[in-house]
Amino acid sequence: MPNPVLLNNIDHKDLRVITRRGAAYGDQLMAVPTFPSEFRDVQACYPIVFHKTTDGLGFEPLALFGFQDGENLFLQGERWDAPYIPMMVERQPFLIGLNGAELMVNVDLDHPRVSRSEGEEVFKPHGGTTDYLDRANSLLFAIHEGMQALPGFLQALLDNELLESFTLDVELDDGSQNRLIGFYTINEDRLQTLGGDAIVKLHQAGHLQAIYLILASLSNFRMLIDRKNASLA
């Protein structure tokens, strides 16, 4: 279980963060949440799909790394084989905390990246923040800002009935039949039939570009299948 606490330069003066990649550091992920302001970078490498939130009342966009729980087809030992790593992966072991309206930095002390003996220093010897922590702060702020815009985007998709479930059937090189279910994508037929006013509203809100980036990302399924076949060879 995560153990988030408020980061401070007294209790955590010796804190270090291991930055190399690997399953031992929590990188063996099938997917992570993403958001519209990150779609441009994500779609260059990964399919962007939606799934229902755990309460079943809403939706969440995901960057997809594999076809089953615990499968990251981009993780090659201690190397992440893609030019872009989504922010929700990069931020670990830090989290955003709130003190009223003030954003705070929390750290998950039980995360496998947390160390006292190796990795990037978080604080300087006299208590100042290191360049590494400054970068982490910027990353957390970008995530926070991106998440603030997400509800409006999702509501626009729902209002225009642009989400549809899909099933991906894949026959791998070993002859096995595999099916990816439980995810949603943009309904292209519905998008094509939207009236001019609806399209203008989506464009003015900045949602139309995000929609087309999602559609463009789906071509990455071919690459994901190739990676899956390579992992079986």
mmCIF file of C-alpha atoms in Angstrom:
data_model
loop_
_atom_site.group_PDB
_atom_site.id
_atom_site.type_symbol
_atom_site.label_atom_id
_atom_site.label_comp_id
_atom_site.label_asym_id
_atom_site.label_seq_id
_atom_site.Cartn_x
_atom_site.Cartn_y
_atom_site.Cartn_z
ATOM 1 C CA MET A 1 0.000 0.000 0.000
ATOM 2 C CA PRO A 2 1.235 3.531 -0.730
ATOM 3 C CA ASN A 3 2.499 5.503 2.251
ATOM 4 C CA PRO A 4 2.337 9.168 1.153
ATOM 5 C CA VAL A 5 3.674 11.840 3.507
ATOM 6 C CA LEU A 6 4.386 15.522 3.078
ATOM 7 C CA LEU A 7 7.923 15.961 1.743
ATOM 8 C CA ASN A 8 10.180 18.138 3.890
ATOM 9 C CA ASN A 9 13.912 18.783 4.157
ATOM 10 C CA ILE A 10 14.135 17.736 7.810
ATOM 11 C CA ASP A 11 12.596 14.266 7.898
ATOM 12 C CA HIS A 12 13.748 13.541 4.342
ATOM 13 C CA LYS A 13 17.140 15.253 4.227
ATOM 14 C CA ASP A 14 18.843 12.001 3.200
ATOM 15 C CA LEU A 15 16.124 10.865 0.797
ATOM 16 C CA ARG A 16 17.248 9.605 -2.600
ATOM 17 C CA VAL A 17 15.272 8.355 -5.584
ATOM 18 C CA ILE A 18 16.367 5.488 -7.830
ATOM 19 C CA THR A 19 15.705 6.609 -11.398
ATOM 20 C CA ARG A 20 16.682 3.543 -13.423
ATOM 21 C CA ARG A 21 13.889 1.522 -14.949
ATOM 22 C CA GLY A 22 12.781 -1.995 -14.104
ATOM 23 C CA ALA A 23 9.961 -4.206 -12.879
ATOM 24 C CA ALA A 24 11.409 -3.996 -9.374
ATOM 25 C CA TYR A 25 10.710 -0.246 -9.366
ATOM 26 C CA GLY A 26 7.035 -0.427 -10.308
ATOM 27 C CA ASP A 27 7.402 -0.138 -14.082
ATOM 28 C CA GLN A 28 5.639 -3.406 -14.925
ATOM 29 C CA LEU A 29 2.403 -1.593 -15.788
ATOM 30 C CA MET A 30 -0.229 -2.379 -18.400
ATOM 31 C CA ALA A 31 -1.322 1.273 -18.583
ATOM 32 C CA VAL A 32 -1.275 4.622 -16.796
ATOM 33 C CA PRO A 33 -3.683 7.565 -16.791
ATOM 34 C CA THR A 34 -3.014 10.426 -19.171
ATOM 35 C CA PHE A 35 -4.753 13.715 -20.064
ATOM 36 C CA PRO A 36 -5.334 15.922 -23.129
ATOM 37 C CA SER A 37 -2.304 18.197 -22.754
ATOM 38 C CA GLU A 38 -0.101 15.089 -22.829
ATOM 39 C CA PHE A 39 -1.832 13.377 -25.766
ATOM 40 C CA ARG A 40 0.544 14.791 -28.389
ATOM 41 C CA ASP A 41 3.557 13.108 -26.773
ATOM 42 C CA VAL A 42 1.723 9.937 -25.761
ATOM 43 C CA GLN A 43 0.201 9.270 -29.189
ATOM 44 C CA ALA A 44 3.651 9.151 -30.751
ATOM 45 C CA CYS A 45 4.377 5.935 -28.836
ATOM 46 C CA TYR A 46 1.285 4.357 -27.287
ATOM 47 C CA PRO A 47 -2.402 3.709 -27.997
ATOM 48 C CA ILE A 48 -4.673 6.026 -26.021
ATOM 49 C CA VAL A 49 -7.847 4.307 -24.842
ATOM 50 C CA PHE A 50 -10.481 4.881 -22.169
ATOM 51 C CA HIS A 51 -11.743 2.708 -19.373
ATOM 52 C CA LYS A 52 -14.423 3.167 -16.759
ATOM 53 C CA THR A 53 -13.272 4.519 -13.408
ATOM 54 C CA THR A 54 -13.344 2.191 -10.422
ATOM 55 C CA ASP A 55 -16.662 3.652 -9.244
ATOM 56 C CA GLY A 56 -18.137 2.892 -12.667
ATOM 57 C CA LEU A 57 -19.508 6.434 -12.975
ATOM 58 C CA GLY A 58 -16.974 8.013 -15.304
ATOM 59 C CA PHE A 59 -14.179 7.427 -17.774
ATOM 60 C CA GLU A 60 -10.410 7.865 -17.736
ATOM 61 C CA PRO A 61 -7.956 8.038 -20.659
ATOM 62 C CA LEU A 62 -4.999 5.657 -20.503
ATOM 63 C CA ALA A 63 -1.670 5.222 -22.248
ATOM 64 C CA LEU A 64 -1.582 1.489 -23.011
ATOM 65 C CA PHE A 65 1.663 -0.495 -22.645
ATOM 66 C CA GLY A 66 0.439 -4.086 -22.888
ATOM 67 C CA PHE A 67 -2.513 -6.432 -23.282
ATOM 68 C CA GLN A 68 -2.852 -7.844 -19.774
ATOM 69 C CA ASP A 69 -2.360 -6.761 -16.174
ATOM 70 C CA GLY A 70 1.292 -6.373 -15.258
ATOM 71 C CA GLU A 71 2.501 -6.442 -18.867
ATOM 72 C CA ASN A 72 4.669 -3.564 -20.097
ATOM 73 C CA LEU A 73 5.935 -4.418 -23.577
ATOM 74 C CA PHE A 74 8.159 -1.309 -23.580
ATOM 75 C CA LEU A 75 10.166 -2.438 -20.560
ATOM 76 C CA GLN A 76 13.362 -4.180 -21.595
ATOM 77 C CA GLY A 77 15.199 -5.075 -18.396
ATOM 78 C CA GLU A 78 16.377 -1.719 -17.014
ATOM 79 C CA ARG A 79 15.496 0.160 -20.210
ATOM 80 C CA TRP A 80 12.209 1.747 -21.277
ATOM 81 C CA ASP A 81 12.167 1.249 -25.031
ATOM 82 C CA ALA A 82 10.306 4.387 -26.130
ATOM 83 C CA PRO A 83 11.335 8.024 -26.626
ATOM 84 C CA TYR A 84 8.611 9.298 -24.284
ATOM 85 C CA ILE A 85 7.626 8.043 -20.829
ATOM 86 C CA PRO A 86 4.216 9.271 -19.618
ATOM 87 C CA MET A 87 4.214 11.748 -16.755
ATOM 88 C CA MET A 88 2.298 9.435 -14.428
ATOM 89 C CA VAL A 89 5.239 7.037 -14.626
ATOM 90 C CA GLU A 90 7.922 9.718 -14.456
ATOM 91 C CA ARG A 91 6.477 11.323 -11.309
ATOM 92 C CA GLN A 92 7.049 8.286 -9.105
ATOM 93 C CA PRO A 93 7.537 8.250 -6.098
ATOM 94 C CA PHE A 94 6.080 11.764 -5.777
ATOM 95 C CA LEU A 95 2.411 12.698 -5.574
ATOM 96 C CA ILE A 96 0.442 15.909 -5.448
ATOM 97 C CA GLY A 97 -1.015 16.834 -2.078
ATOM 98 C CA LEU A 98 -3.375 19.647 -1.167
ATOM 99 C CA ASN A 99 -3.293 21.890 1.892
ATOM 100 C CA GLY A 100 -6.494 23.835 1.348
ATOM 101 C CA ALA A 101 -5.938 25.368 -2.069
ATOM 102 C CA GLU A 102 -2.147 25.090 -1.843
ATOM 103 C CA LEU A 103 -0.393 22.372 -3.801
ATOM 104 C CA MET A 104 2.106 20.334 -1.803
ATOM 105 C CA VAL A 105 4.583 17.618 -2.752
ATOM 106 C CA ASN A 106 4.073 14.241 -1.107
ATOM 107 C CA VAL A 107 6.374 11.263 -1.329
ATOM 108 C CA ASP A 108 5.402 7.595 -1.070
ATOM 109 C CA LEU A 109 7.926 6.310 1.449
ATOM 110 C CA ASP A 110 7.043 2.694 0.632
ATOM 111 C CA HIS A 111 7.678 3.080 -3.098
ATOM 112 C CA PRO A 112 10.550 0.862 -4.324
ATOM 113 C CA ARG A 113 12.292 3.905 -5.841
ATOM 114 C CA VAL A 114 12.800 5.486 -2.420
ATOM 115 C CA SER A 115 16.253 4.929 -0.972
ATOM 116 C CA ARG A 116 18.669 6.340 1.587
ATOM 117 C CA SER A 117 21.789 4.956 -0.074
ATOM 118 C CA GLU A 118 21.512 5.281 -3.872
ATOM 119 C CA GLY A 119 19.866 7.372 -6.539
ATOM 120 C CA GLU A 120 19.225 11.078 -7.077
ATOM 121 C CA GLU A 121 19.436 13.345 -4.047
ATOM 122 C CA VAL A 122 16.212 15.219 -3.287
ATOM 123 C CA PHE A 123 17.661 17.894 -1.000
ATOM 124 C CA LYS A 124 21.038 19.599 -0.905
ATOM 125 C CA PRO A 125 23.180 19.166 2.247
ATOM 126 C CA HIS A 126 22.002 22.504 3.665
ATOM 127 C CA GLY A 127 18.310 21.897 2.894
ATOM 128 C CA GLY A 128 17.788 23.472 -0.525
ATOM 129 C CA THR A 129 16.049 21.565 -3.293
ATOM 130 C CA THR A 130 18.148 19.788 -5.921
ATOM 131 C CA ASP A 131 17.665 20.134 -9.674
ATOM 132 C CA TYR A 132 16.115 16.675 -9.585
ATOM 133 C CA LEU A 133 13.393 17.760 -7.130
ATOM 134 C CA ASP A 134 12.816 20.968 -9.090
ATOM 135 C CA ARG A 135 12.143 18.861 -12.189
ATOM 136 C CA ALA A 136 9.802 16.631 -10.188
ATOM 137 C CA ASN A 137 7.925 19.701 -8.939
ATOM 138 C CA SER A 138 7.472 20.931 -12.511
ATOM 139 C CA LEU A 139 6.217 17.510 -13.539
ATOM 140 C CA LEU A 140 3.673 17.380 -10.722
ATOM 141 C CA PHE A 141 2.423 20.862 -11.599
ATOM 142 C CA ALA A 142 1.985 19.846 -15.253
ATOM 143 C CA ILE A 143 0.019 16.765 -14.159
ATOM 144 C CA HIS A 144 -2.171 18.863 -11.870
ATOM 145 C CA GLU A 145 -2.907 21.378 -14.616
ATOM 146 C CA GLY A 146 -3.620 18.609 -17.103
ATOM 147 C CA MET A 147 -6.014 16.861 -14.754
ATOM 148 C CA GLN A 148 -7.928 20.087 -14.155
ATOM 149 C CA ALA A 149 -8.825 20.201 -17.855
ATOM 150 C CA LEU A 150 -9.807 16.521 -18.042
ATOM 151 C CA PRO A 151 -13.401 16.673 -16.680
ATOM 152 C CA GLY A 152 -14.442 19.229 -19.304
ATOM 153 C CA PHE A 153 -12.989 17.098 -22.074
ATOM 154 C CA LEU A 154 -14.689 13.938 -20.845
ATOM 155 C CA GLN A 155 -18.015 15.729 -20.458
ATOM 156 C CA ALA A 156 -17.774 16.997 -24.038
ATOM 157 C CA LEU A 157 -17.202 13.436 -25.258
ATOM 158 C CA LEU A 158 -20.213 12.179 -23.316
ATOM 159 C CA ASP A 159 -22.451 15.093 -24.337
ATOM 160 C CA ASN A 160 -21.689 14.340 -27.987
ATOM 161 C CA GLU A 161 -21.927 10.548 -27.535
ATOM 162 C CA LEU A 162 -18.387 10.110 -28.839
ATOM 163 C CA LEU A 163 -17.274 7.188 -26.683
ATOM 164 C CA GLU A 164 -17.879 3.591 -27.727
ATOM 165 C CA SER A 165 -16.626 0.274 -26.421
ATOM 166 C CA PHE A 166 -14.420 -1.819 -28.663
ATOM 167 C CA THR A 167 -13.009 -5.318 -28.802
ATOM 168 C CA LEU A 168 -9.589 -6.080 -30.257
ATOM 169 C CA ASP A 169 -9.087 -9.664 -31.420
ATOM 170 C CA VAL A 170 -5.469 -10.585 -32.058
ATOM 171 C CA GLU A 171 -3.961 -13.788 -33.405
ATOM 172 C CA LEU A 172 -0.317 -13.923 -32.374
ATOM 173 C CA ASP A 173 2.500 -15.602 -34.272
ATOM 174 C CA ASP A 174 2.316 -18.603 -31.945
ATOM 175 C CA GLY A 175 -1.260 -19.192 -33.121
ATOM 176 C CA SER A 176 -2.893 -18.135 -29.862
ATOM 177 C CA GLN A 177 -6.124 -16.137 -30.019
ATOM 178 C CA ASN A 178 -6.262 -13.104 -27.734
ATOM 179 C CA ARG A 179 -8.981 -10.569 -27.030
ATOM 180 C CA LEU A 180 -8.677 -7.096 -25.470
ATOM 181 C CA ILE A 181 -11.968 -5.988 -23.906
ATOM 182 C CA GLY A 182 -13.233 -3.451 -21.396
ATOM 183 C CA PHE A 183 -11.910 -0.359 -23.149
ATOM 184 C CA TYR A 184 -13.461 2.514 -25.079
ATOM 185 C CA THR A 185 -12.409 4.749 -27.935
ATOM 186 C CA ILE A 186 -13.762 7.559 -30.107
ATOM 187 C CA ASN A 187 -16.794 6.687 -32.214
ATOM 188 C CA GLU A 188 -15.575 7.876 -35.612
ATOM 189 C CA ASP A 189 -18.936 7.445 -37.303
ATOM 190 C CA ARG A 190 -20.570 9.616 -34.677
ATOM 191 C CA LEU A 191 -17.794 12.196 -34.996
ATOM 192 C CA GLN A 192 -18.355 12.417 -38.755
ATOM 193 C CA THR A 193 -22.066 13.099 -38.302
ATOM 194 C CA LEU A 194 -21.721 15.896 -35.734
ATOM 195 C CA GLY A 195 -23.218 19.190 -36.850
ATOM 196 C CA GLY A 196 -21.158 22.273 -37.558
ATOM 197 C CA ASP A 197 -22.063 23.967 -34.281
ATOM 198 C CA ALA A 198 -20.931 20.942 -32.267
ATOM 199 C CA ILE A 199 -17.644 20.762 -34.170
ATOM 200 C CA VAL A 200 -17.016 24.478 -33.633
ATOM 201 C CA LYS A 201 -17.676 24.142 -29.897
ATOM 202 C CA LEU A 202 -15.270 21.197 -29.638
ATOM 203 C CA HIS A 203 -12.635 23.127 -31.583
ATOM 204 C CA GLN A 204 -13.012 26.318 -29.555
ATOM 205 C CA ALA A 205 -12.663 24.353 -26.329
ATOM 206 C CA GLY A 206 -9.503 22.688 -27.604
ATOM 207 C CA HIS A 207 -11.143 19.267 -27.576
ATOM 208 C CA LEU A 208 -11.117 18.534 -31.294
ATOM 209 C CA GLN A 209 -7.335 18.307 -31.512
ATOM 210 C CA ALA A 210 -7.284 15.930 -28.534
ATOM 211 C CA ILE A 211 -9.898 13.737 -30.220
ATOM 212 C CA TYR A 212 -7.845 13.439 -33.406
ATOM 213 C CA LEU A 213 -4.686 12.687 -31.410
ATOM 214 C CA ILE A 214 -6.538 9.777 -29.785
ATOM 215 C CA LEU A 215 -7.587 8.463 -33.178
ATOM 216 C CA ALA A 216 -4.026 8.808 -34.489
ATOM 217 C CA SER A 217 -2.700 6.879 -31.492
ATOM 218 C CA LEU A 218 -4.674 3.771 -32.420
ATOM 219 C CA SER A 219 -2.170 2.987 -35.174
ATOM 220 C CA ASN A 220 0.215 2.072 -32.344
ATOM 221 C CA PHE A 221 -1.756 -1.120 -31.746
ATOM 222 C CA ARG A 222 0.111 -2.659 -34.687
ATOM 223 C CA MET A 223 3.417 -1.879 -32.996
ATOM 224 C CA LEU A 224 2.109 -3.191 -29.676
ATOM 225 C CA ILE A 225 1.166 -6.482 -31.344
ATOM 226 C CA ASP A 226 4.642 -6.667 -32.901
ATOM 227 C CA ARG A 227 6.187 -6.180 -29.465
ATOM 228 C CA LYS A 228 3.972 -8.901 -28.053
ATOM 229 C CA ASN A 229 5.051 -11.310 -30.786
ATOM 230 C CA ALA A 230 8.694 -10.433 -30.168
ATOM 231 C CA SER A 231 8.259 -11.160 -26.454
ATOM 232 C CA LEU A 232 7.048 -14.673 -27.319
ATOM 233 C CA ALA A 233 9.887 -15.480 -29.706
#
